[in-house]
Every structure is written in structure tokens, then in C-alpha cells.
Coordinates of C-alpha atoms and ligand atoms in Angstrom, one line a residue:
M1 CA -15.2 3.5 13.2
A2 CA -14.7 3.9 16.9
D3 CA -12.4 6.7 18.3
R4 CA -12.3 8.9 15.4
P5 CA -10.3 12.2 15.5
E6 CA -12.4 14.8 17.1
G7 CA -13.0 18.2 15.2
G8 CA -11.4 21.3 16.4
Q9 CA -7.9 20.1 14.6
D10 CA -5.9 22.9 13.0
P11 CA -6.6 23.2 9.2
L12 CA -5.3 19.9 7.4
V13 CA -3.9 19.8 4.0
L14 CA -3.7 16.0 2.9
V15 CA -1.7 15.2 -0.2
S16 CA -1.5 12.0 -2.2
N17 CA -1.3 11.0 -5.7
R18 CA -4.5 8.7 -5.7
G19 CA -7.4 10.9 -4.5
P20 CA -10.3 9.8 -2.7
I21 CA -12.6 10.1 -5.8
Q22 CA -11.9 9.0 -9.5
Y23 CA -14.3 10.3 -11.9
S24 CA -15.2 8.5 -15.3
R25 CA -17.6 9.4 -18.1
D26 CA -20.0 6.8 -19.9
G27 CA -21.6 8.9 -22.8
D28 CA -23.5 11.8 -21.1
E29 CA -23.1 10.6 -17.6
R30 CA -20.3 11.2 -15.2
T31 CA -19.7 9.0 -12.4
A32 CA -17.6 9.4 -9.1
K33 CA -16.1 6.2 -7.5
P34 CA -14.0 6.1 -4.4
G35 CA -10.2 5.7 -5.1
H36 CA -8.6 2.5 -4.4
G37 CA -6.1 1.3 -2.2
G38 CA -5.4 1.2 1.6
L39 CA -3.9 4.5 1.8
V40 CA -7.1 6.4 0.4
T41 CA -9.4 4.1 2.5
A42 CA -7.5 4.9 5.6
L43 CA -7.3 8.8 5.1
A44 CA -11.0 8.9 4.0
G45 CA -12.2 7.9 7.8
L46 CA -11.2 11.4 8.4
A47 CA -14.2 12.9 6.3
G48 CA -16.6 14.3 8.5
H49 CA -14.7 14.9 11.4
L50 CA -12.8 17.9 10.2
D51 CA -13.6 21.6 10.4
D52 CA -11.4 23.0 7.7
A53 CA -9.5 20.4 5.3
V54 CA -8.6 19.9 1.7
W55 CA -7.3 16.9 0.1
V56 CA -4.7 17.6 -2.9
C57 CA -4.5 14.8 -5.3
T58 CA -3.4 14.3 -8.9
A59 CA -6.1 14.2 -11.8
L60 CA -5.5 10.6 -12.9
S61 CA -8.4 10.2 -15.4
E62 CA -9.5 12.4 -18.3
E63 CA -12.7 13.1 -16.3
D64 CA -10.7 14.2 -13.2
A65 CA -8.8 16.6 -15.4
A66 CA -12.3 17.9 -16.9
V67 CA -13.5 18.3 -13.3
S68 CA -10.8 20.2 -12.2
R69 CA -11.0 22.5 -14.9
E70 CA -14.6 23.4 -14.3
H71 CA -13.3 24.4 -11.1
N72 CA -10.4 26.5 -12.5
G73 CA -8.1 24.0 -10.6
A74 CA -9.2 25.2 -7.4
A75 CA -10.7 23.1 -4.4
F76 CA -14.5 22.1 -4.4
E77 CA -16.8 20.4 -2.5
E78 CA -17.7 16.8 -3.4
E79 CA -20.6 14.8 -1.9
G80 CA -18.8 11.5 -2.1
V81 CA -15.7 13.0 0.2
G82 CA -18.0 13.8 3.2
P83 CA -18.4 17.4 5.1
G84 CA -15.3 19.3 6.1
L85 CA -13.2 17.8 3.5
R86 CA -12.7 19.6 0.0
L87 CA -11.0 18.1 -2.8
R88 CA -8.4 19.7 -5.3
M89 CA -7.1 17.9 -8.2
V90 CA -4.0 18.9 -9.9
E91 CA -4.0 18.4 -13.7
L92 CA -0.8 17.3 -15.2
D93 CA 0.8 17.4 -18.6
A94 CA 0.6 13.7 -19.8
E95 CA 4.1 13.3 -20.6
A96 CA 5.3 14.6 -17.4
Q97 CA 2.7 12.4 -15.7
H98 CA 3.9 9.4 -17.3
Q99 CA 7.7 10.1 -16.3
F100 CA 6.5 10.9 -12.8
Y101 CA 4.3 7.9 -12.4
A102 CA 5.7 5.1 -14.9
V103 CA 9.4 5.9 -14.9
V104 CA 10.5 7.1 -11.6
S105 CA 7.9 6.6 -9.1
N106 CA 7.0 3.1 -10.3
P107 CA 9.2 1.3 -11.1
L108 CA 12.4 3.1 -10.0
L109 CA 11.7 4.1 -6.5
W110 CA 9.3 1.3 -5.9
F111 CA 11.7 -1.2 -6.8
I112 CA 14.6 -0.1 -4.8
Q113 CA 12.4 0.1 -1.7
H114 CA 11.0 -3.5 -2.2
H115 CA 14.3 -4.8 -3.3
L116 CA 13.0 -5.8 -6.8
W117 CA 15.9 -4.8 -9.3
D118 CA 18.0 -7.7 -10.3
L119 CA 21.0 -5.4 -9.9
G120 CA 23.4 -7.6 -12.5
S121 CA 21.1 -6.2 -15.3
T122 CA 18.5 -3.7 -14.0
P123 CA 17.8 -0.7 -13.7
D124 CA 19.9 1.1 -16.3
I125 CA 20.0 4.9 -15.4
T126 CA 20.1 6.5 -18.6
R127 CA 19.4 10.0 -20.2
R128 CA 15.6 8.6 -20.1
E129 CA 15.6 8.2 -16.3
I130 CA 17.7 11.5 -15.5
D131 CA 15.2 13.3 -17.7
A132 CA 12.2 11.8 -16.1
F133 CA 13.5 12.8 -12.7
E134 CA 13.8 16.2 -13.6
D135 CA 10.9 16.9 -16.0
G136 CA 8.6 14.4 -14.5
Y137 CA 9.0 13.6 -10.8
V138 CA 10.5 17.1 -9.8
A139 CA 8.3 19.0 -12.2
V140 CA 5.1 17.0 -10.9
N141 CA 6.2 17.6 -7.1
E142 CA 6.5 21.4 -7.9
L143 CA 3.1 21.5 -9.3
V144 CA 1.7 20.1 -6.4
A145 CA 3.7 22.1 -4.1
D146 CA 2.2 25.1 -5.7
A147 CA -1.3 24.0 -5.0
V148 CA -0.3 23.0 -1.3
V149 CA 1.2 26.3 -0.7
E150 CA -2.1 28.1 -1.9
E151 CA -4.0 25.9 0.5
V152 CA -1.7 26.7 3.4
E153 CA -1.5 30.4 2.7
A154 CA -5.3 30.5 2.3
R155 CA -5.2 29.2 6.1
G156 CA -3.1 31.9 7.2
G157 CA 0.2 29.8 6.7
R158 CA -0.6 27.7 9.8
A159 CA -2.0 24.4 8.3
T160 CA -0.8 21.0 9.0
V161 CA 0.3 19.2 5.8
M162 CA 0.1 15.4 5.6
V163 CA 1.8 14.0 2.5
Q164 CA 1.4 10.4 1.6
D165 CA 3.9 8.1 0.0
Y166 CA 6.9 7.7 -2.3
H167 CA 5.4 10.2 -5.1
F168 CA 6.2 13.3 -3.2
Y169 CA 9.6 12.9 -1.8
V170 CA 11.1 16.2 -3.1
M171 CA 7.9 18.2 -2.4
P172 CA 8.1 19.1 1.2
E173 CA 11.4 21.0 0.9
R174 CA 9.8 23.1 -1.8
V175 CA 6.7 23.7 0.6
R176 CA 8.9 24.5 3.6
A177 CA 11.0 27.3 1.4
R178 CA 7.7 29.2 0.7
C179 CA 5.7 28.5 4.0
P180 CA 8.1 28.3 7.0
E181 CA 5.5 27.9 9.6
V182 CA 3.7 25.1 8.2
F183 CA 3.8 21.6 10.0
L184 CA 4.9 19.2 7.5
H185 CA 4.2 15.3 8.2
H186 CA 5.0 12.7 5.5
F187 CA 3.8 9.2 5.7
V188 CA 5.7 6.6 3.7
H189 CA 3.5 3.6 3.3
I190 CA 6.1 1.5 1.8
P191 CA 9.3 -0.2 3.3
W192 CA 12.4 2.3 3.9
P193 CA 15.4 0.2 2.8
A194 CA 19.0 0.3 4.5
P195 CA 21.2 3.1 3.1
E196 CA 23.1 0.8 0.5
A197 CA 19.7 0.2 -1.4
W198 CA 19.7 3.9 -2.4
L199 CA 22.9 3.6 -4.0
V200 CA 21.3 2.5 -7.2
L201 CA 20.2 6.0 -7.7
P202 CA 23.0 8.6 -8.7
P203 CA 24.2 10.8 -5.8
A204 CA 22.4 13.8 -7.1
M205 CA 19.1 11.8 -7.2
R206 CA 19.6 10.3 -3.9
A207 CA 20.4 13.7 -2.3
S208 CA 17.3 15.2 -3.7
V209 CA 15.0 12.5 -2.3
L210 CA 16.6 12.8 1.0
N211 CA 16.8 16.6 1.3
G212 CA 13.4 16.7 0.0
L213 CA 11.9 14.7 2.9
L214 CA 14.0 16.7 5.4
G215 CA 11.6 19.6 4.5
N216 CA 9.0 17.7 6.8
D217 CA 8.9 17.9 10.6
V218 CA 7.9 14.4 11.0
V219 CA 8.7 11.5 8.2
A220 CA 6.7 8.5 9.3
F221 CA 6.5 4.8 8.4
H222 CA 4.6 1.6 9.6
L223 CA 7.6 -0.1 11.1
Q224 CA 10.5 0.9 13.6
R225 CA 12.9 -0.7 11.2
S226 CA 12.1 1.9 8.4
A227 CA 12.3 4.7 10.4
R228 CA 15.8 3.5 11.7
N229 CA 16.8 3.0 8.1
F230 CA 15.7 6.5 7.1
V231 CA 17.7 8.1 9.8
L232 CA 20.9 5.9 9.0
G233 CA 20.3 7.0 5.4
C234 CA 20.5 10.6 6.4
Q235 CA 23.6 10.0 8.4
E236 CA 25.4 7.7 5.7
L237 CA 24.4 9.4 2.6
L238 CA 24.2 12.9 3.6
G239 CA 26.7 13.1 6.3
L240 CA 24.2 14.7 8.7
E241 CA 24.1 14.6 12.6
V242 CA 21.7 12.1 13.7
D243 CA 20.2 10.8 17.3
L244 CA 19.6 6.9 16.7
D245 CA 17.9 6.9 20.2
R246 CA 15.4 9.8 19.5
F247 CA 15.1 9.0 15.9
T248 CA 15.8 12.6 14.6
V249 CA 18.0 14.2 12.1
T250 CA 19.4 17.7 12.4
A251 CA 18.7 19.5 9.2
G252 CA 20.3 22.9 9.5
D253 CA 18.5 24.6 12.2
R254 CA 15.6 22.2 12.2
T255 CA 14.9 18.8 13.8
V256 CA 13.2 16.2 11.7
A257 CA 11.9 13.2 13.6
A258 CA 11.4 9.9 12.4
R259 CA 8.4 7.8 13.6
W260 CA 6.2 4.5 13.2
Y261 CA 2.6 4.0 13.2
P262 CA 1.3 0.6 11.8
I263 CA -1.7 1.2 9.6
S264 CA -4.9 -0.7 9.9
V265 CA -8.4 -1.2 8.7
D266 CA -11.7 -0.3 9.9
P267 CA -13.4 -3.3 11.3
D268 CA -16.8 -2.0 11.5
E269 CA -16.9 -0.8 8.0
L270 CA -15.7 -4.2 6.9
G271 CA -18.2 -6.1 8.9
A272 CA -21.0 -4.2 7.3
T273 CA -19.7 -5.3 3.8
A274 CA -19.0 -8.7 4.8
A275 CA -23.0 -8.7 6.0
S276 CA -24.1 -7.5 2.6
P277 CA -26.4 -9.2 0.0
A278 CA -23.8 -8.8 -2.6
V279 CA -21.2 -10.6 -0.7
A280 CA -23.8 -13.3 0.2
D281 CA -24.3 -13.8 -3.7
H282 CA -20.3 -14.3 -4.2
E283 CA -20.2 -16.6 -1.0
R284 CA -23.0 -19.0 -2.6
R285 CA -21.4 -19.1 -5.8
L286 CA -17.8 -19.6 -4.2
A287 CA -19.1 -22.4 -1.9
E288 CA -20.7 -24.2 -4.8
R289 CA -17.2 -24.7 -6.3
R290 CA -15.4 -25.5 -3.2
R291 CA -13.5 -28.7 -2.6
D292 CA -12.2 -29.9 0.9
H293 CA -9.7 -27.2 1.3
L294 CA -9.6 -23.6 -0.1
V295 CA -6.2 -21.7 -0.1
L296 CA -6.6 -17.9 -1.0
R297 CA -4.5 -15.1 -2.0
V298 CA -5.7 -11.5 -2.6
D299 CA -3.1 -9.0 -4.4
R300 CA -2.4 -6.4 -6.8
S301 CA -0.4 -7.9 -9.6
D302 CA 2.8 -6.5 -8.3
P303 CA 6.0 -8.1 -8.3
S304 CA 6.6 -7.5 -4.9
K305 CA 3.8 -9.6 -3.8
N306 CA 5.7 -12.7 -4.9
I307 CA 2.5 -14.2 -6.7
L308 CA 4.7 -16.6 -9.1
R309 CA 6.8 -18.2 -6.1
G310 CA 3.4 -18.5 -4.2
F311 CA 1.9 -20.7 -7.2
R312 CA 5.3 -22.8 -7.6
A313 CA 4.8 -23.3 -3.9
F314 CA 1.3 -24.7 -4.4
D315 CA 2.8 -26.7 -7.4
T316 CA 5.3 -28.3 -5.2
L317 CA 2.6 -29.0 -2.4
L318 CA 0.7 -30.9 -5.1
D319 CA 4.0 -32.9 -5.9
D320 CA 4.6 -33.8 -2.4
H321 CA 1.1 -34.6 -1.4
P322 CA -0.8 -36.5 -4.2
E323 CA -3.4 -37.2 -1.6
L324 CA -4.4 -33.6 -2.1
A325 CA -5.4 -33.9 -5.8
E326 CA -8.9 -32.9 -6.5
R327 CA -9.1 -31.8 -2.8
V328 CA -7.8 -28.5 -2.6
T329 CA -8.2 -25.5 -4.9
F330 CA -6.1 -22.3 -4.7
L331 CA -8.2 -19.1 -5.6
A332 CA -6.1 -16.2 -6.4
L333 CA -7.9 -13.1 -6.5
V334 CA -5.4 -10.7 -8.3
Q335 CA -6.2 -7.1 -9.3
P336 CA -4.4 -6.0 -12.5
S337 CA -2.2 -3.1 -11.4
R338 CA -0.2 -0.2 -13.0
G339 CA -0.8 -1.4 -16.5
D340 CA 1.2 1.5 -18.0
V341 CA 4.4 0.2 -16.4
P342 CA 6.2 -2.4 -18.5
Q343 CA 7.6 -4.4 -15.7
Y344 CA 3.9 -4.8 -14.4
V345 CA 2.5 -5.9 -17.7
E346 CA 5.1 -8.5 -18.1
Y347 CA 4.5 -9.8 -14.5
L348 CA 0.8 -10.2 -15.1
E349 CA 1.6 -12.4 -18.3
R350 CA 4.0 -14.3 -16.5
I351 CA 1.3 -15.0 -13.7
R352 CA -1.3 -16.0 -16.6
R353 CA 1.4 -18.6 -18.1
L354 CA 2.4 -20.1 -14.7
V355 CA -1.3 -20.5 -13.8
A356 CA -2.0 -22.5 -17.3
D357 CA 1.2 -24.7 -16.8
V358 CA 0.3 -25.8 -13.3
N359 CA -3.4 -26.4 -14.0
L360 CA -2.2 -28.2 -17.2
K361 CA 0.4 -30.4 -15.1
H362 CA -2.2 -31.2 -12.0
G363 CA -5.7 -30.6 -13.3
T364 CA -8.2 -33.2 -14.2
S365 CA -11.2 -32.9 -16.4
D366 CA -13.1 -31.5 -13.6
W367 CA -10.7 -29.9 -11.2
Q368 CA -8.7 -26.7 -11.9
P369 CA -6.1 -26.6 -9.1
I370 CA -5.6 -22.6 -9.4
Q371 CA -8.6 -20.5 -10.1
L372 CA -7.2 -17.1 -11.3
G373 CA -9.5 -14.1 -10.8
L374 CA -8.6 -10.9 -12.3
E375 CA -11.9 -8.7 -11.8
G376 CA -10.9 -6.9 -8.8
D377 CA -14.5 -6.8 -7.1
F378 CA -14.4 -6.2 -3.5
D379 CA -17.4 -7.9 -2.5
E380 CA -16.1 -11.2 -4.1
V381 CA -13.0 -10.5 -2.2
V382 CA -14.9 -10.4 1.1
A383 CA -16.8 -13.3 0.3
A384 CA -13.7 -15.3 -0.4
Y385 CA -12.2 -13.7 3.0
K386 CA -15.1 -15.4 4.9
L387 CA -14.4 -18.9 3.1
Y388 CA -10.8 -19.5 3.2
D389 CA -8.9 -22.5 5.2
V390 CA -5.7 -20.9 4.6
L391 CA -4.7 -17.4 3.4
M392 CA -1.4 -17.2 1.5
V393 CA 0.3 -13.5 2.1
N394 CA 3.9 -14.0 0.9
P395 CA 5.4 -10.6 -0.3
V396 CA 8.9 -10.3 -1.1
S397 CA 8.7 -7.1 1.0
D398 CA 5.3 -5.2 2.0
G399 CA 5.1 -1.9 4.1
M400 CA 1.9 -3.4 5.9
N401 CA -0.3 -5.6 3.9
L402 CA -4.0 -4.8 4.7
V403 CA -5.3 -8.1 3.0
A404 CA -3.8 -10.2 6.2
K405 CA -5.4 -7.6 8.7
E406 CA -8.8 -7.6 6.7
A407 CA -9.2 -11.3 6.2
V408 CA -8.8 -12.3 9.7
L409 CA -11.6 -10.1 10.8
V410 CA -14.3 -11.9 8.6
N411 CA -13.0 -15.4 8.1
Q412 CA -15.5 -17.7 9.4
R413 CA -13.9 -21.3 8.8
D414 CA -10.9 -20.9 11.4
G415 CA -8.6 -20.1 8.6
V416 CA -4.9 -20.0 9.1
L417 CA -2.8 -17.2 7.9
A418 CA 0.4 -18.0 6.2
L419 CA 2.4 -14.9 6.1
S420 CA 5.7 -13.9 5.1
E421 CA 8.3 -12.6 7.6
N422 CA 8.9 -9.7 5.3
A423 CA 5.4 -8.1 5.5
G424 CA 4.9 -5.3 7.7
A425 CA 1.8 -7.1 9.4
H426 CA 4.2 -9.9 10.6
E427 CA 5.2 -7.7 13.5
E428 CA 1.6 -7.7 14.8
L429 CA 0.2 -11.0 13.6
G430 CA 3.4 -13.2 12.9
E431 CA 3.1 -14.7 16.4
H432 CA -0.2 -16.2 15.5
A433 CA 0.5 -17.2 11.8
V434 CA 2.5 -19.6 9.9
T435 CA 5.4 -17.9 9.0
L436 CA 6.4 -17.9 5.2
H437 CA 10.1 -17.5 4.1
P438 CA 9.3 -15.6 0.7
F439 CA 12.2 -16.9 -1.4
D440 CA 12.1 -20.5 0.0
I441 CA 9.6 -22.4 -2.2
Q442 CA 9.8 -25.6 -0.7
Q443 CA 9.2 -24.1 2.7
Q444 CA 6.4 -22.3 1.6
A445 CA 4.9 -25.6 0.3
D446 CA 5.5 -27.3 3.7
A447 CA 4.1 -24.4 5.7
L448 CA 0.8 -24.4 3.3
F449 CA 0.6 -28.3 4.2
E450 CA 1.1 -27.6 7.8
A451 CA -1.7 -24.8 7.7
L452 CA -4.1 -27.1 5.8
M453 CA -3.7 -29.9 8.3
M454 CA -3.8 -27.9 11.4
G455 CA -5.9 -29.0 14.2
G456 CA -9.3 -27.3 15.0
D457 CA -8.5 -25.8 18.5
D458 CA -5.0 -24.3 17.0
R459 CA -6.7 -22.7 14.1
R460 CA -9.6 -21.1 15.9
D461 CA -7.4 -19.9 18.7
R462 CA -4.8 -18.4 16.1
L463 CA -7.6 -16.7 14.0
A464 CA -9.2 -15.0 17.2
R465 CA -5.9 -13.7 18.4
C466 CA -5.1 -12.3 14.9
A467 CA -8.8 -10.6 14.9
A468 CA -8.3 -9.3 18.4
Q469 CA -4.9 -7.7 17.7
V470 CA -6.5 -5.9 14.4
R471 CA -9.5 -4.8 16.4
Q472 CA -7.3 -3.3 19.1
N473 CA -5.1 -1.5 16.9
D474 CA -7.5 -0.3 14.1
V475 CA -7.4 2.5 11.6
A476 CA -8.9 5.1 14.0
R477 CA -6.0 4.5 16.2
W478 CA -3.5 4.8 13.5
L479 CA -5.0 8.3 12.5
R480 CA -5.6 9.4 16.0
T481 CA -1.9 8.6 17.4
Q482 CA -0.5 10.5 14.5
L483 CA -2.5 13.6 14.8
D484 CA -1.8 13.6 18.7
D485 CA 1.7 13.4 18.0
V486 CA 1.3 16.4 15.5
R487 CA -0.3 18.3 18.2
A488 CA 2.3 17.7 20.6
L489 CA 5.5 18.1 18.3
R490 CA 3.6 21.5 17.1
E491 CA 3.5 22.5 20.7
A492 CA 7.1 21.7 21.4
R493 CA 8.4 23.4 18.4
Ligands
F6P501 O1 1.3 0.6 -0.8 C1 1.4 2.0 -1.3 C2 0.2 2.2 -2.2 O2 0.1 3.7 -2.3 C3 -1.1 1.7 -1.4 O3 -1.7 2.6 -0.7 C4 -2.0 1.4 -2.8 O4 -2.9 0.0 -2.7 C5 -1.2 1.1 -3.9 O5 0.2 1.9 -3.5 C6 -1.7 1.8 -5.0 O6 -0.9 2.0 -6.2 P1 -1.3 2.7 -7.4 O7 -2.0 4.0 -6.9 O8 0.0 3.0 -8.3 O9 -2.4 2.1 -7.9

């Protein structure tokens, strides 16, 4: 990773729900695997470049909880995280964890922020959701706040706390109340919608979310649009004074700044993976199965990813262009996600059913139009990145979408990016992509055809421009600009 942040920083306390390591047990053996997801990978880049930092996360597995107990809930060194960065896992009560993660964070907040509720019939806010907010979401935020406060106090009260995501909206206010000198920076990795979207939450809950976030010094997003929506939300829903030119909110005697930093990937690390023997094995296997054209998608099984409409667009493409029969395959590498949330279980089931229907309708004795892989093997994903002719990324709404940024770095077939206008990545890459309108299935089918048939020079040029953009705005830059701004804002305070 080029241009990493230098050492000599203020002490740092990172906070996220999913941590950099997840432990599991097989018989007598304990294994430690890196936590998955773009957020974890991006922040892991800090390891080895810090003098004094701790990463506070929740204990997600039983083995995480066991490790946490072995350290009496305190921070510990973990080889897999790297020097200078200790790990602290907060053990949660199982029922509180379920309410926090599977009732409030996902789906309630996630669905609001990605516009996924079908408001004529869902969500219902009943005693269950109200209790889950208090006894799960707020309770877990308070428990994690306790751990953060201890870490801040152990560093003389002057640490910078960098909180990640929608799991911890009400925590900063609680940390601020106990550590007034702390610098709190909160990165929200998912879109922040316009104020109306928040009306789904009862007034007390939405005020709690916004007031919680206003405990921060900085609330950061991927896009300017989200930062603006956040400031507008504080004005319209809390009646606070805001400055829409400076993107600030006045909260009592403090000023809270909204900022935006588009997250990215580490090109060198991805390049090394792409050159590995494990990826080469997958490449050989995929190459043997390929037809004239390969369409690829890579996603978690999340309704925000719009996987069903993507398959229906492919079905339409095959209806409209019978000449493509047996010549094109749609490889969908879908990682099952959030299996403890009913909406996600149902979504995965619908994906399986639709794939079976499309294959039954168009398939032949030796051609399956859609190949669905549910293994979530990153080496296979990278091999597929190298081989696609068209990459479909069609989310309903997405904070950034790192698949689009990763794939263009390693593709070797002048592959065309077909990218939803509602993915955060569209701001940087849309100019060189074929734009998809996520609700318009016919348009997506036509766009897939256009991308498949595009001439060689155009394809090469677009791919090169996408890759150059990602290289220029890599994850090191994402981290560095935030840390530089933190330093400047701290000094100005
Ligand atoms: O998009 C937000 C995010 O936190 C990503 O960083 C990550 O890939 C995903 O959500 C993970 O979700 P979960 O931790 O629920 O599996």
C-alpha cells in the first residue's frame, strides 16, 4: 500500500462491530481468520503504522467470546492484527446481540438507509422493535461505550476515536459525556438518505440516532450527497442550526462537521492475490467452462444488491437475443449474508428459485445460462475478476461498492463495467462504465447487450481509465486524508 499513514499519530481507538479477526474452534484447535468486508480490510491497512492503538469490536463467535474472557474483557496483542494495534472484544448477551444486530441494525436501519422497505406493508414498529432498540441497540452501544471510555481514559483522555458504521449511532454521545476532550470521528459506510426516509422511525428513535451521532466531532460518509442529507436531517428533524456551505451542525456549544471520503481498495495487495497459485487454479477451472462471453456479478446476498432484477435482466437479454443462446454465461458469485435475519434468508431462497427458473427456461442439455456459486471464496472471486467480459453491479443503493473497484484493477479481458447509477462508485467510475438503472429491467438487459458487443478499443480504454482512477484514489489515500483532517480539526478546536 503506497503512502500509508505515518506513525507518531495521537493514540487511536477504532470501533466496529465486525473486528479484524474472527476466532473459531475445530476440536482442540483454535483458528484466527481475518474478518470479512471492505471496512475491515480498509482499516486493517493501519496495522503496523501506529504507535498506540486499540481496535474495539464485538465478540461475534463463541470462540471470540472465549478469547475475550481469557483476557478478562481487556485489550490484548494478536499476531494476526499486527504491531501497534491491540484488540479488544466486547462480549454481548446473546439476546441483546440478536436485538442489536438482527432486529435494529439489520434490517431496520439498513433497510431505511438503502430504501428497501415496502412502506405499504413493512416495517411494523411494534413493542418488539421498541424493546429491541432499548434493550438491544442502545444497551450494546452503552456496553461498547464503556470499553471505549476505558481505552480513552487509559490514554489520558486524549485519544482519537474512529467509530465505524450504523451499528453505533448512539454511542458517540455517551462517550462524549464521559470524555469531553476526546476527538470522535464516525464513518458511516452506507448511504445517508434524505430526511423523509427517517420518518419511518418513531420520533424518539430518530432523535436518539441523530443526537447520538452529534456526540462526534466529524460524521463522515463516502459521498457529498450523504453528508448533505445528514446536515439537512439535523435541521429538519431536530430543528438545529446548520451551515449548508460549510457542512456543519451546531449542537449546543459544539460544531459537528459532516465530511466525505470515498473508500477504496489496496491495488498492491489485490495484485499479489491475483498473481497467487490459488487464483491460477480457479482461473484454469473457470476458463475450461467459459463460453464466448462471460457476465459476472459478485455480491453478498443482500436485497440492496438487486440480484433478482439482475437475473431478470439476463433473462430478458436471452429472450431478446436468441443468437446468444449457449454463447454467454452469467457467473454469479454470491456470498450468503446475515443468515440470522429473516429478510435475508428469504432473499437467498428467492435467488435460488429464480436461477432455477431462468436455467429451466433457457438452458440446454450442456449449457446452464446462470451459474450460481455460494462459496464466498475470495481466490475464486479474484480469478473471475480476471476473466469477465462484463461485470454487472446493479445495486438498488450502495454506499460505495468495492467489487467495482477491485475488479477493474485485475481484469485481463478488457471487461466492461456495467454500473448502477445508485452505487457510490458511480461518482468516480460512471463516466467509463455502462450505466445501469437499477429498477429498469429492460434498460439493464439492453445495457448488458451494449457492453457485450462493445468494440475492442472502447473496452480497453474504459477499463484502463477505471483502473487508473482506482489506483489514484486508493485506500491509503482514503485513510490519509481522514487522519490529516482529524489532525487539522483537532488543532483548530
Ligand atoms: O457496507 C457496510 C458493511 O459494514 C461492509 O463493510 C461489510 O462488507 C458489510 O456491511 C458487512 O456486513 P456484516 O458485518 O453484517 O456481515
